[in-house]
Amino acid sequence: MATLKEKRTCGQRCEDFGHFIWNSENKTFMGRTPLRWVYISLYYVAFYIVMTALFSLAIYVMMSTMNPYTPTYQDRLKSPGVMIWPDVYGDEDLEIYYNMSDKSSWTKMAEILKVFLKPYNETVQYHQSKQCEKGKYNKQDTFGPHHTKTSCVFTQEMLGNCSGISDPTFGYPDGKPCFIIKMNRIINFLPGEGVAPYVNCTVLEGSPSNLDGVEYFPTNGTFDLSYFPYYGKLAQPHYSNPLIAVKFNSMERNKVVKLECRVVGKGISCENIHDPYEGKVVFSVKIST
């Protein structure tokens, strides 16, 4: 009949653990002699040095094959996305709702536009950019000073009645709001294939009369070709996106109006079901009195 193993006391267990940490008979520390600890430490130091060197070499080789001015792969960006300001989002979509008699509600919209347009101040633009020849692409095959390329001036004055200069309220308290549309950047993208793309807004839900007297700035709501192509942030550190302002002068009151503004031009798609903002922007407006 097997005998039961004797249960060791806490003191005995502590004594065994201390013996494991340092065995004075065999001169071992945690089961290994000091010399073996030196060998194993040197092994791991050498192992991690080699691993670090291999990783650094892999990163160096990868970076040396990449062009810092142009993405190696940009096949997902064949057509630009479109954004709108003021960018006020509701539960599901862009919902620009305000009350004409409530100053705080429309002031919020005007402040969003003022902040957005700060980089388009005339002084800032002419300090960083230059005037370009209108109606043609601004192609630049070589780099200028500091290995950069020039950018074309776009000032808020070009937005006419929606510039916020003559009317800092952007028409909101009068029920004639301005909206600013921007087309996202794609490196080396040439929209329109020689013909300037333009913005066209339509009513999806509501009366077509909401488009009566609609105004586009700059003239005809066109993105001039001189702002393309974009060569990237490193090559054009002072590049400013061209903008289109749309002013609605006949919006219905106390009703939700759903609008769609498209950028129309060759090479610009707006039918991508997986990206609802490709080539267009959909938003709802409600002006309460």
GROMACS .gro file of N, CA and C in nm, residues 117-126 131 134 153-167 170 180 216-219 227 243-245:
model
  111
  117LEU      N    1  -1.232   7.914  -4.388
  117LEU     CA    2  -1.177   8.003  -4.491
  117LEU      C    3  -1.052   8.081  -4.447
  118LYS      N    4  -1.010   8.064  -4.323
  118LYS     CA    5  -0.892   8.139  -4.276
  118LYS      C    6  -0.768   8.117  -4.362
  119PRO      N    7  -0.737   7.993  -4.403
  119PRO     CA    8  -0.618   7.973  -4.488
  119PRO      C    9  -0.629   8.037  -4.626
  120TYR      N   10  -0.750   8.080  -4.663
  120TYR     CA   11  -0.771   8.140  -4.794
  120TYR      C   12  -0.768   8.292  -4.789
  121ASN      N   13  -0.719   8.345  -4.678
  121ASN     CA   14  -0.700   8.489  -4.666
  121ASN      C   15  -0.605   8.537  -4.774
  122GLU      N   16  -0.634   8.654  -4.834
  122GLU     CA   17  -0.556   8.703  -4.948
  122GLU      C   18  -0.408   8.720  -4.912
  123THR      N   19  -0.380   8.775  -4.795
  123THR     CA   20  -0.240   8.796  -4.754
  123THR      C   21  -0.166   8.664  -4.743
  124VAL      N   22  -0.230   8.565  -4.682
  124VAL     CA   23  -0.168   8.433  -4.666
  124VAL      C   24  -0.143   8.368  -4.802
  125GLN      N   25  -0.242   8.374  -4.888
  125GLN     CA   26  -0.231   8.308  -5.017
  125GLN      C   27  -0.120   8.368  -5.104
  126TYR      N   28  -0.112   8.500  -5.113
  126TYR     CA   29  -0.012   8.561  -5.199
  126TYR      C   30   0.128   8.549  -5.140
  131GLN      N   31   0.010   8.347  -5.880
  131GLN     CA   32  -0.096   8.350  -5.980
  131GLN      C   33  -0.059   8.256  -6.094
  134LYS      N   34  -0.491   8.074  -6.612
  134LYS     CA   35  -0.620   8.007  -6.602
  134LYS      C   36  -0.649   7.925  -6.727
  153VAL      N   37  -0.268   8.046  -5.640
  153VAL     CA   38  -0.345   8.126  -5.544
  153VAL      C   39  -0.494   8.098  -5.557
  154PHE      N   40  -0.557   8.076  -5.441
  154PHE     CA   41  -0.703   8.073  -5.436
  154PHE      C   42  -0.744   8.150  -5.311
  155THR      N   43  -0.807   8.266  -5.331
  155THR     CA   44  -0.845   8.350  -5.219
  155THR      C   45  -0.996   8.345  -5.196
  156GLN      N   46  -1.036   8.379  -5.074
  156GLN     CA   47  -1.178   8.376  -5.043
  156GLN      C   48  -1.257   8.479  -5.120
  157GLU      N   49  -1.189   8.583  -5.170
  157GLU     CA   50  -1.257   8.683  -5.253
  157GLU      C   51  -1.320   8.620  -5.377
  158MET      N   52  -1.261   8.508  -5.422
  158MET     CA   53  -1.313   8.442  -5.541
  158MET      C   54  -1.451   8.381  -5.518
  159LEU      N   55  -1.492   8.373  -5.392
  159LEU     CA   56  -1.621   8.313  -5.360
  159LEU      C   57  -1.734   8.415  -5.359
  160GLY      N   58  -1.706   8.537  -5.405
  160GLY     CA   59  -1.809   8.638  -5.425
  160GLY      C   60  -1.895   8.664  -5.303
  161ASN      N   61  -2.026   8.651  -5.319
  161ASN     CA   62  -2.120   8.679  -5.210
  161ASN      C   63  -2.111   8.578  -5.096
  162CYS      N   64  -2.035   8.473  -5.117
  162CYS     CA   65  -2.017   8.371  -5.012
  162CYS      C   66  -1.877   8.375  -4.954
  163SER      N   67  -1.805   8.483  -4.976
  163SER     CA   68  -1.668   8.493  -4.925
  163SER      C   69  -1.663   8.525  -4.777
  164GLY      N   70  -1.771   8.579  -4.723
  164GLY     CA   71  -1.772   8.619  -4.583
  164GLY      C   72  -1.711   8.755  -4.560
  165ILE      N   73  -1.672   8.823  -4.668
  165ILE     CA   74  -1.610   8.956  -4.655
  165ILE      C   75  -1.717   9.065  -4.653
  166SER      N   76  -1.801   9.067  -4.756
  166SER     CA   77  -1.908   9.167  -4.759
  166SER      C   78  -2.024   9.128  -4.667
  167ASP      N   79  -2.042   8.998  -4.645
  167ASP     CA   80  -2.148   8.950  -4.557
  167ASP      C   81  -2.092   8.843  -4.464
  170PHE      N   82  -2.283   8.510  -4.408
  170PHE     CA   83  -2.297   8.415  -4.519
  170PHE      C   84  -2.443   8.393  -4.558
  180ILE      N   85  -2.007   7.570  -4.894
  180ILE     CA   86  -1.878   7.564  -4.964
  180ILE      C   87  -1.842   7.419  -4.991
  216TYR      N   88  -2.354   8.027  -5.809
  216TYR     CA   89  -2.230   7.952  -5.791
  216TYR      C   90  -2.113   8.049  -5.799
  217PHE      N   91  -2.015   8.029  -5.710
  217PHE     CA   92  -1.893   8.109  -5.712
  217PHE      C   93  -1.772   8.015  -5.698
  218PRO      N   94  -1.664   8.038  -5.775
  218PRO     CA   95  -1.648   8.132  -5.886
  218PRO      C   96  -1.750   8.107  -5.997
  219THR      N   97  -1.742   8.189  -6.100
  219THR     CA   98  -1.840   8.187  -6.208
  219THR      C   99  -1.866   8.046  -6.260
  227TYR      N  100  -0.542   7.450  -6.098
  227TYR     CA  101  -0.517   7.395  -5.964
  227TYR      C  102  -0.483   7.246  -5.968
  243LEU      N  103  -1.214   7.593  -5.427
  243LEU     CA  104  -1.346   7.577  -5.364
  243LEU      C  105  -1.456   7.627  -5.457
  244ILE      N  106  -1.574   7.576  -5.433
  244ILE     CA  107  -1.694   7.626  -5.500
  244ILE      C  108  -1.796   7.662  -5.392
  245ALA      N  109  -1.850   7.783  -5.400
  245ALA     CA  110  -1.955   7.824  -5.306
  245ALA      C  111  -2.089   7.823  -5.379
   0.00000   0.00000   0.00000
